[in-house]
């Protein structure tokens, strides 16, 4: 069971992308890269100014950085550019001292090809022979060696770009751009290895119990240091069909609508293979249930790209300690029906034992304000913050930062998906060098600072009561102060206007209604619940907290794309 008083229940979790968050001011010379000490300097901001309950740190481990640290070469140490293990321990201590929990990214599906396990496996050394997924491949009609099956690499976007640059002249108009194979030939072993992501990220063989045990030991290492939870990366890939059947073609694929040739295939074998996936997830979740951690409040959040019903099954595997990310808000367009159906389905199907979650953005997705525009970004924020469960905020989202246009020669991610735009440094202020991120020269910065966002620096927003930052700060505080939001479940409400979505949270007599106008025009809507007299506690547009009286039965007036939080006044 989830601990009754678990702090994760209605926690706000702030995702920190360590490479571009903040470089500690004391580091000389400045490297132009964020640091763990830099994170420590900003923890009071995260806790005391914004009001978050936990931080999730994206990978900070030793890594050759072929995929921004998601290619780990040592699971038990810190990348030297970010600091060292002592800094990490200091960070945990500093976070705990001010009441912040610490969640760390954990990458179970693959390691770096520089990891000692892979080096040994490649040479069939010791017992490491089948720690990764090796295959001799097949022969085509002409006797040429070809990969064992059609499994595609997630990182197939570079093929699309190559074609756009005219590098695939043999393809006719209307032909699909081929995906990159997930199989990589290795000369030294004379076999293919599976690499679902980049060629420097070989997939671990989870059907090998020694691999599972080693990964569990790595988890214990961090729990023993003091971390409070893990974000499991790409977990749905650890369960695959080990008889390597081909994937079927996705007939819905269409080059205009799907950017990634990876989506030409349905995924039933190369990942999402329930028999194995559920077993492995259950097994790693057992680590948290160990008696020795009985007095800890530990939690796992899983990144899994699955359809809603598969996701529901995964959520049922170990609801007391783990849930999958709910990517509904991130993946769906801003439309009232899509969102309402998804949210209703999500909460209806979440076990009572589980903790749900809401996510508006992360380091793999165009920033919220870029996807939806500045106004809707605020509406979406209020909506997510008032829904039950863990609420994730990607660093900079609270400021309404936008994707940067990163020039090709400054990109870090041109091999893997072009995700640099959403990863540029946080705009702390507009009077210090590099917006307060680092004092290094601009050309040394890990990614350049987005000058277009200088006008919305934290410094500028801090004293503006209507700013995006003020909205987040006040909304988070309101959520914390209202028992109905802390404890109440999700109850969808009836409205008489198709553009207006409303739901309620309640605890005893305390009732809170959230009404959201999805339309870009003002709307009027009656909201049906068992009270009529309310007071407006928050508006997404101007953070208005004037406690103005409203009558739900007469109907609410909602400005274009406005979200209102209304407290019962009866
Ligand atoms: C998901 C991570 O969020 C992404 O950044 C990474 O590239 C892949 N998993 C592979 O680890």
PDB file of N, CA and C and ligand atoms in Angstrom, residues 67 70 107 110 155 197 201 231 233-234 303 305 363-364 419 423, ligand 1:
ATOM      1  N   UNK A  67      23.771  10.847 -25.632  1.00  0.00           N
ATOM      2  CA  UNK A  67      22.342  11.170 -25.542  1.00  0.00           C
ATOM      3  C   UNK A  67      22.101  11.946 -24.245  1.00  0.00           C
ATOM      4  N   UNK A  70      21.755  10.097 -21.036  1.00  0.00           N
ATOM      5  CA  UNK A  70      20.944   8.876 -20.998  1.00  0.00           C
ATOM      6  C   UNK A  70      21.744   7.688 -21.532  1.00  0.00           C
ATOM      7  N   UNK A 107      18.166   4.721 -15.697  1.00  0.00           N
ATOM      8  CA  UNK A 107      18.021   4.280 -17.082  1.00  0.00           C
ATOM      9  C   UNK A 107      18.193   2.763 -17.170  1.00  0.00           C
ATOM     10  N   UNK A 110      19.105   0.596 -21.263  1.00  0.00           N
ATOM     11  CA  UNK A 110      20.369   0.559 -22.008  1.00  0.00           C
ATOM     12  C   UNK A 110      21.464   1.227 -21.202  1.00  0.00           C
ATOM     13  N   UNK A 155      15.443   6.546 -32.551  1.00  0.00           N
ATOM     14  CA  UNK A 155      16.154   7.710 -33.093  1.00  0.00           C
ATOM     15  C   UNK A 155      16.288   7.581 -34.613  1.00  0.00           C
ATOM     16  N   UNK A 197      17.860   2.933 -29.067  1.00  0.00           N
ATOM     17  CA  UNK A 197      18.078   4.381 -29.197  1.00  0.00           C
ATOM     18  C   UNK A 197      19.329   4.595 -30.071  1.00  0.00           C
ATOM     19  N   UNK A 201      24.068   3.277 -27.410  1.00  0.00           N
ATOM     20  CA  UNK A 201      23.228   2.890 -26.263  1.00  0.00           C
ATOM     21  C   UNK A 201      22.703   1.457 -26.421  1.00  0.00           C
ATOM     22  N   UNK A 231      12.917   8.105 -11.434  1.00  0.00           N
ATOM     23  CA  UNK A 231      12.142   8.236 -12.665  1.00  0.00           C
ATOM     24  C   UNK A 231      12.784   7.202 -13.593  1.00  0.00           C
ATOM     25  N   UNK A 233      13.551   5.581 -16.882  1.00  0.00           N
ATOM     26  CA  UNK A 233      13.584   5.995 -18.273  1.00  0.00           C
ATOM     27  C   UNK A 233      13.084   4.864 -19.183  1.00  0.00           C
ATOM     28  N   UNK A 234      12.317   5.231 -20.180  1.00  0.00           N
ATOM     29  CA  UNK A 234      11.975   4.322 -21.292  1.00  0.00           C
ATOM     30  C   UNK A 234      11.702   2.888 -20.842  1.00  0.00           C
ATOM     31  N   UNK A 303       8.590   6.232 -17.175  1.00  0.00           N
ATOM     32  CA  UNK A 303       8.344   6.742 -18.520  1.00  0.00           C
ATOM     33  C   UNK A 303       8.008   5.550 -19.402  1.00  0.00           C
ATOM     34  N   UNK A 305       5.818   4.694 -23.068  1.00  0.00           N
ATOM     35  CA  UNK A 305       5.003   5.211 -24.174  1.00  0.00           C
ATOM     36  C   UNK A 305       4.081   4.103 -24.638  1.00  0.00           C
ATOM     37  N   UNK A 363      11.948  17.409 -21.105  1.00  0.00           N
ATOM     38  CA  UNK A 363      13.114  17.739 -21.929  1.00  0.00           C
ATOM     39  C   UNK A 363      13.077  17.097 -23.313  1.00  0.00           C
ATOM     40  N   UNK A 364      12.030  16.316 -23.609  1.00  0.00           N
ATOM     41  CA  UNK A 364      11.927  15.660 -24.918  1.00  0.00           C
ATOM     42  C   UNK A 364      10.859  16.299 -25.791  1.00  0.00           C
ATOM     43  N   UNK A 419      16.139  17.888 -29.966  1.00  0.00           N
ATOM     44  CA  UNK A 419      15.378  18.338 -28.803  1.00  0.00           C
ATOM     45  C   UNK A 419      16.075  19.478 -28.049  1.00  0.00           C
ATOM     46  N   UNK A 423      15.815  22.680 -24.261  1.00  0.00           N
ATOM     47  CA  UNK A 423      16.818  22.367 -23.230  1.00  0.00           C
ATOM     48  C   UNK A 423      17.773  23.516 -22.948  1.00  0.00           C
TER      49      UNK A 423
HETATM   50  C1  LIG B   1      13.719   9.027 -22.714  1.00  0.00           C
HETATM   51  C2  LIG B   1      14.483  10.228 -22.289  1.00  0.00           C
HETATM   52  O1  LIG B   1      13.603  11.148 -21.703  1.00  0.00           O
HETATM   53  C3  LIG B   1      15.178  10.750 -23.522  1.00  0.00           C
HETATM   54  O2  LIG B   1      15.733  12.015 -23.316  1.00  0.00           O
HETATM   55  C4  LIG B   1      16.194   9.745 -23.947  1.00  0.00           C
HETATM   56  O3  LIG B   1      16.783  10.155 -25.161  1.00  0.00           O
HETATM   57  C5  LIG B   1      15.587   8.364 -24.150  1.00  0.00           C
HETATM   58  N1  LIG B   1      14.640   8.016 -23.129  1.00  0.00           N
HETATM   59  C6  LIG B   1      16.633   7.294 -24.170  1.00  0.00           C
HETATM   60  O4  LIG B   1      17.174   7.105 -22.909  1.00  0.00           O
END
